[in-house]
Short mmCIF file of C-alpha atoms in Angstrom, two decimals:
data_model
loop_
_atom_site.label_atom_id
_atom_site.label_comp_id
_atom_site.label_asym_id
_atom_site.label_seq_id
_atom_site.Cartn_x
_atom_site.Cartn_y
_atom_site.Cartn_z
CA MET A 1 65.12 -85.12 26.62
CA LEU A 2 67.71 -86.40 24.14
CA ARG A 3 69.43 -88.42 26.87
CA TRP A 4 66.09 -90.00 27.83
CA TYR A 5 65.41 -90.84 24.18
CA GLN A 6 68.90 -92.35 23.83
CA MET A 7 68.29 -94.52 26.92
CA LYS A 8 64.97 -95.73 25.51
CA LEU A 9 66.59 -96.46 22.15
CA ALA A 10 69.28 -98.52 23.86
CA SER A 11 66.87 -100.50 26.05
CA ARG A 12 63.86 -100.89 23.70
CA PRO A 13 64.82 -99.77 20.17
CA LEU A 14 61.88 -101.23 18.25
CA LEU A 15 59.25 -99.99 20.70
CA THR A 16 60.86 -96.54 21.00
CA GLN A 17 61.10 -96.07 17.25
CA SER A 18 57.57 -97.40 16.71
CA VAL A 19 56.02 -95.03 19.27
CA THR A 20 58.04 -92.10 17.88
CA THR A 21 56.87 -92.99 14.38
CA ALA A 22 53.23 -93.22 15.45
CA VAL A 23 53.37 -89.76 17.02
CA LEU A 24 55.09 -88.22 14.01
CA PHE A 25 52.76 -89.87 11.47
CA ALA A 26 49.80 -88.47 13.41
CA THR A 27 51.49 -85.06 13.52
CA GLY A 28 51.94 -85.15 9.73
CA ASP A 29 48.23 -85.79 9.33
CA VAL A 30 47.32 -82.96 11.70
CA MET A 31 49.57 -80.68 9.64
CA ALA A 32 47.85 -81.86 6.44
CA GLN A 33 44.37 -81.26 7.80
CA GLN A 34 45.05 -77.97 9.57
CA ALA A 35 47.80 -76.26 7.56
CA VAL A 36 47.20 -77.60 4.04
CA GLU A 37 43.50 -78.44 3.88
CA LYS A 38 42.53 -75.87 6.53
CA VAL A 39 39.58 -77.91 7.81
CA GLY A 40 39.59 -76.27 11.24
CA VAL A 41 39.61 -77.94 14.63
CA GLU A 42 35.85 -78.61 14.67
CA LYS A 43 36.00 -80.55 11.36
CA HIS A 44 39.28 -82.33 12.08
CA ASN A 45 38.98 -86.00 11.16
CA LEU A 46 40.31 -87.80 14.24
CA ALA A 47 39.76 -91.22 12.68
CA ARG A 48 42.07 -90.25 9.81
CA THR A 49 44.73 -89.09 12.28
CA GLY A 50 44.28 -92.34 14.18
CA ARG A 51 44.75 -94.38 11.01
CA MET A 52 48.00 -92.53 10.29
CA ALA A 53 49.24 -93.11 13.85
CA LEU A 54 48.30 -96.79 13.66
CA TYR A 55 50.11 -97.28 10.36
CA GLY A 56 53.16 -95.38 11.59
CA GLY A 57 53.45 -97.24 14.87
CA ALA A 58 52.36 -100.72 13.84
CA VAL A 59 53.75 -100.93 10.30
CA PHE A 60 56.26 -98.27 9.30
CA GLY A 61 58.16 -97.91 12.59
CA PRO A 62 58.93 -101.62 13.01
CA ALA A 63 59.50 -102.11 9.27
CA ALA A 64 61.91 -99.17 8.94
CA THR A 65 63.82 -100.14 12.07
CA THR A 66 64.27 -103.69 10.80
CA TRP A 67 65.02 -102.51 7.26
CA PHE A 68 67.79 -100.10 8.25
CA LYS A 69 69.42 -102.81 10.35
CA PHE A 70 69.22 -105.19 7.38
CA LEU A 71 70.81 -102.63 5.03
CA GLN A 72 73.58 -101.93 7.56
CA GLN A 73 74.40 -105.62 7.97
CA LYS A 74 73.93 -106.94 4.44
CA ILE A 75 74.96 -104.17 2.03
CA LYS A 76 78.65 -103.52 2.50
CA PHE A 77 81.35 -102.80 -0.05
CA GLN A 78 84.97 -101.75 0.37
CA ASN A 79 84.19 -98.32 -1.03
CA THR A 80 81.97 -96.31 1.35
CA ASN A 81 80.33 -94.33 -1.45
CA VAL A 82 79.45 -97.52 -3.33
CA THR A 83 77.93 -98.89 -0.13
CA ILE A 84 75.82 -95.76 0.34
CA ALA A 85 74.70 -95.76 -3.29
CA ALA A 86 73.76 -99.45 -3.09
CA ARG A 87 71.80 -98.87 0.12
CA VAL A 88 69.94 -95.91 -1.37
CA LEU A 89 69.17 -97.83 -4.56
CA THR A 90 67.95 -100.85 -2.60
CA ASP A 91 65.95 -98.66 -0.23
CA GLN A 92 64.23 -96.80 -3.03
CA THR A 93 63.50 -99.78 -5.26
CA VAL A 94 62.50 -102.31 -2.62
CA PHE A 95 61.41 -100.58 0.58
CA ALA A 96 59.96 -97.30 -0.69
CA SER A 97 57.83 -98.88 -3.40
CA THR A 98 56.62 -101.66 -1.09
CA ASN A 99 55.91 -99.32 1.80
CA LEU A 100 53.93 -96.95 -0.41
CA PHE A 101 51.90 -99.88 -1.74
CA CYS A 102 51.22 -101.07 1.83
CA PHE A 103 50.39 -97.55 3.04
CA LEU A 104 47.82 -96.79 0.34
CA SER A 105 46.31 -100.28 0.49
CA SER A 106 46.01 -100.34 4.27
CA MET A 107 44.53 -96.83 4.35
CA ALA A 108 41.92 -97.88 1.81
CA ILE A 109 41.06 -100.99 3.83
CA MET A 110 40.79 -98.99 7.08
CA GLU A 111 38.61 -96.42 5.27
CA GLY A 112 36.37 -99.11 3.78
CA THR A 113 37.30 -98.20 0.19
CA SER A 114 38.91 -100.09 -2.66
CA PRO A 115 42.68 -100.62 -2.40
CA LYS A 116 42.83 -101.03 -6.19
CA ASP A 117 41.13 -97.68 -6.78
CA LYS A 118 43.41 -95.99 -4.24
CA LEU A 119 46.52 -97.48 -5.84
CA ASP A 120 45.34 -96.59 -9.34
CA SER A 121 44.69 -92.99 -8.39
CA ALA A 122 47.68 -92.23 -6.13
CA TYR A 123 50.51 -94.78 -6.27
CA TRP A 124 52.52 -93.70 -9.31
CA THR A 125 52.30 -89.98 -8.56
CA ALA A 126 53.33 -90.53 -4.93
CA LEU A 127 56.21 -92.82 -5.92
CA GLN A 128 57.54 -90.21 -8.36
CA LYS A 129 57.37 -87.55 -5.63
CA ASN A 130 59.09 -89.99 -3.28
CA TRP A 131 62.00 -90.30 -5.70
CA MET A 132 62.33 -86.50 -5.82
CA LEU A 133 62.94 -86.31 -2.06
CA TRP A 134 64.06 -89.52 -0.44
CA PRO A 135 67.19 -90.59 -2.36
CA ALA A 136 69.00 -87.42 -1.23
CA VAL A 137 67.68 -87.72 2.32
CA GLN A 138 68.71 -91.35 2.55
CA ALA A 139 72.17 -90.72 1.07
CA VAL A 140 72.85 -88.20 3.85
CA ASN A 141 71.18 -90.45 6.41
CA PHE A 142 73.27 -93.50 5.47
CA LYS A 143 76.50 -91.49 5.28
CA LEU A 144 76.26 -89.33 8.41
CA VAL A 145 73.71 -90.73 10.84
CA PRO A 146 74.35 -93.66 13.21
CA LEU A 147 72.06 -96.65 12.66
CA GLU A 148 70.06 -96.12 15.87
CA HIS A 149 69.07 -92.57 14.79
CA ARG A 150 68.18 -93.24 11.14
CA VAL A 151 64.49 -93.88 11.76
CA LEU A 152 64.33 -90.64 13.78
CA VAL A 153 65.88 -88.68 10.90
CA VAL A 154 63.40 -90.25 8.49
CA ASN A 155 60.56 -89.43 10.91
CA ILE A 156 61.58 -85.79 11.14
CA VAL A 157 61.74 -85.40 7.36
CA SER A 158 58.54 -87.41 7.21
CA LEU A 159 56.59 -84.67 8.97
CA GLY A 160 56.35 -82.95 5.61
CA TRP A 161 56.23 -86.19 3.62
CA ASN A 162 53.43 -87.65 5.78
CA CYS A 163 51.56 -84.39 5.45
CA TYR A 164 51.77 -84.90 1.67
CA LEU A 165 50.83 -88.62 1.88
CA SER A 166 47.88 -87.89 4.12
CA TYR A 167 46.73 -85.18 1.74
CA ILE A 168 46.97 -87.33 -1.41
CA ASN A 169 45.41 -90.27 0.42
CA SER A 170 42.43 -88.12 1.39
CA LYS A 171 42.11 -86.74 -2.15
CA SER A 172 42.19 -90.15 -3.85
CA LYS A 173 38.93 -91.44 -2.36
#
């Protein structure tokens, strides 16, 4: 399975990472609905899971793939630890805040609710929680993980994070 994934990454990196991201975003929502909210299979909101998959595959997967490549190519210093710190700082101030804004806004639009209300009720809290988790994850990711596997690492950690995002998104209606 890993060899197949590696082959797909080599031949179609953006598509492979986007599809992987869509599946894992949907999985995070299923976890939120079933394990956290305990709605049960009969009351599972498939449209909500679909929205998460759509955002993951069409927005986050391509954006993260492109972003990590940009960081790898543009943020380089002679000292490896300075490079990692600069990448984490840039990631958390530029990408994380922008992505969270886009996530909450696009979810509100797809749900037919107000993006402003969604942002007012959930953005700052979610961004603070983001900063409690992701700087450490990204420091390890940038230091130890090859570029082509960074989105996968983020996606695996994101199972829990997307579960949280899906939960706060559903509570901020």
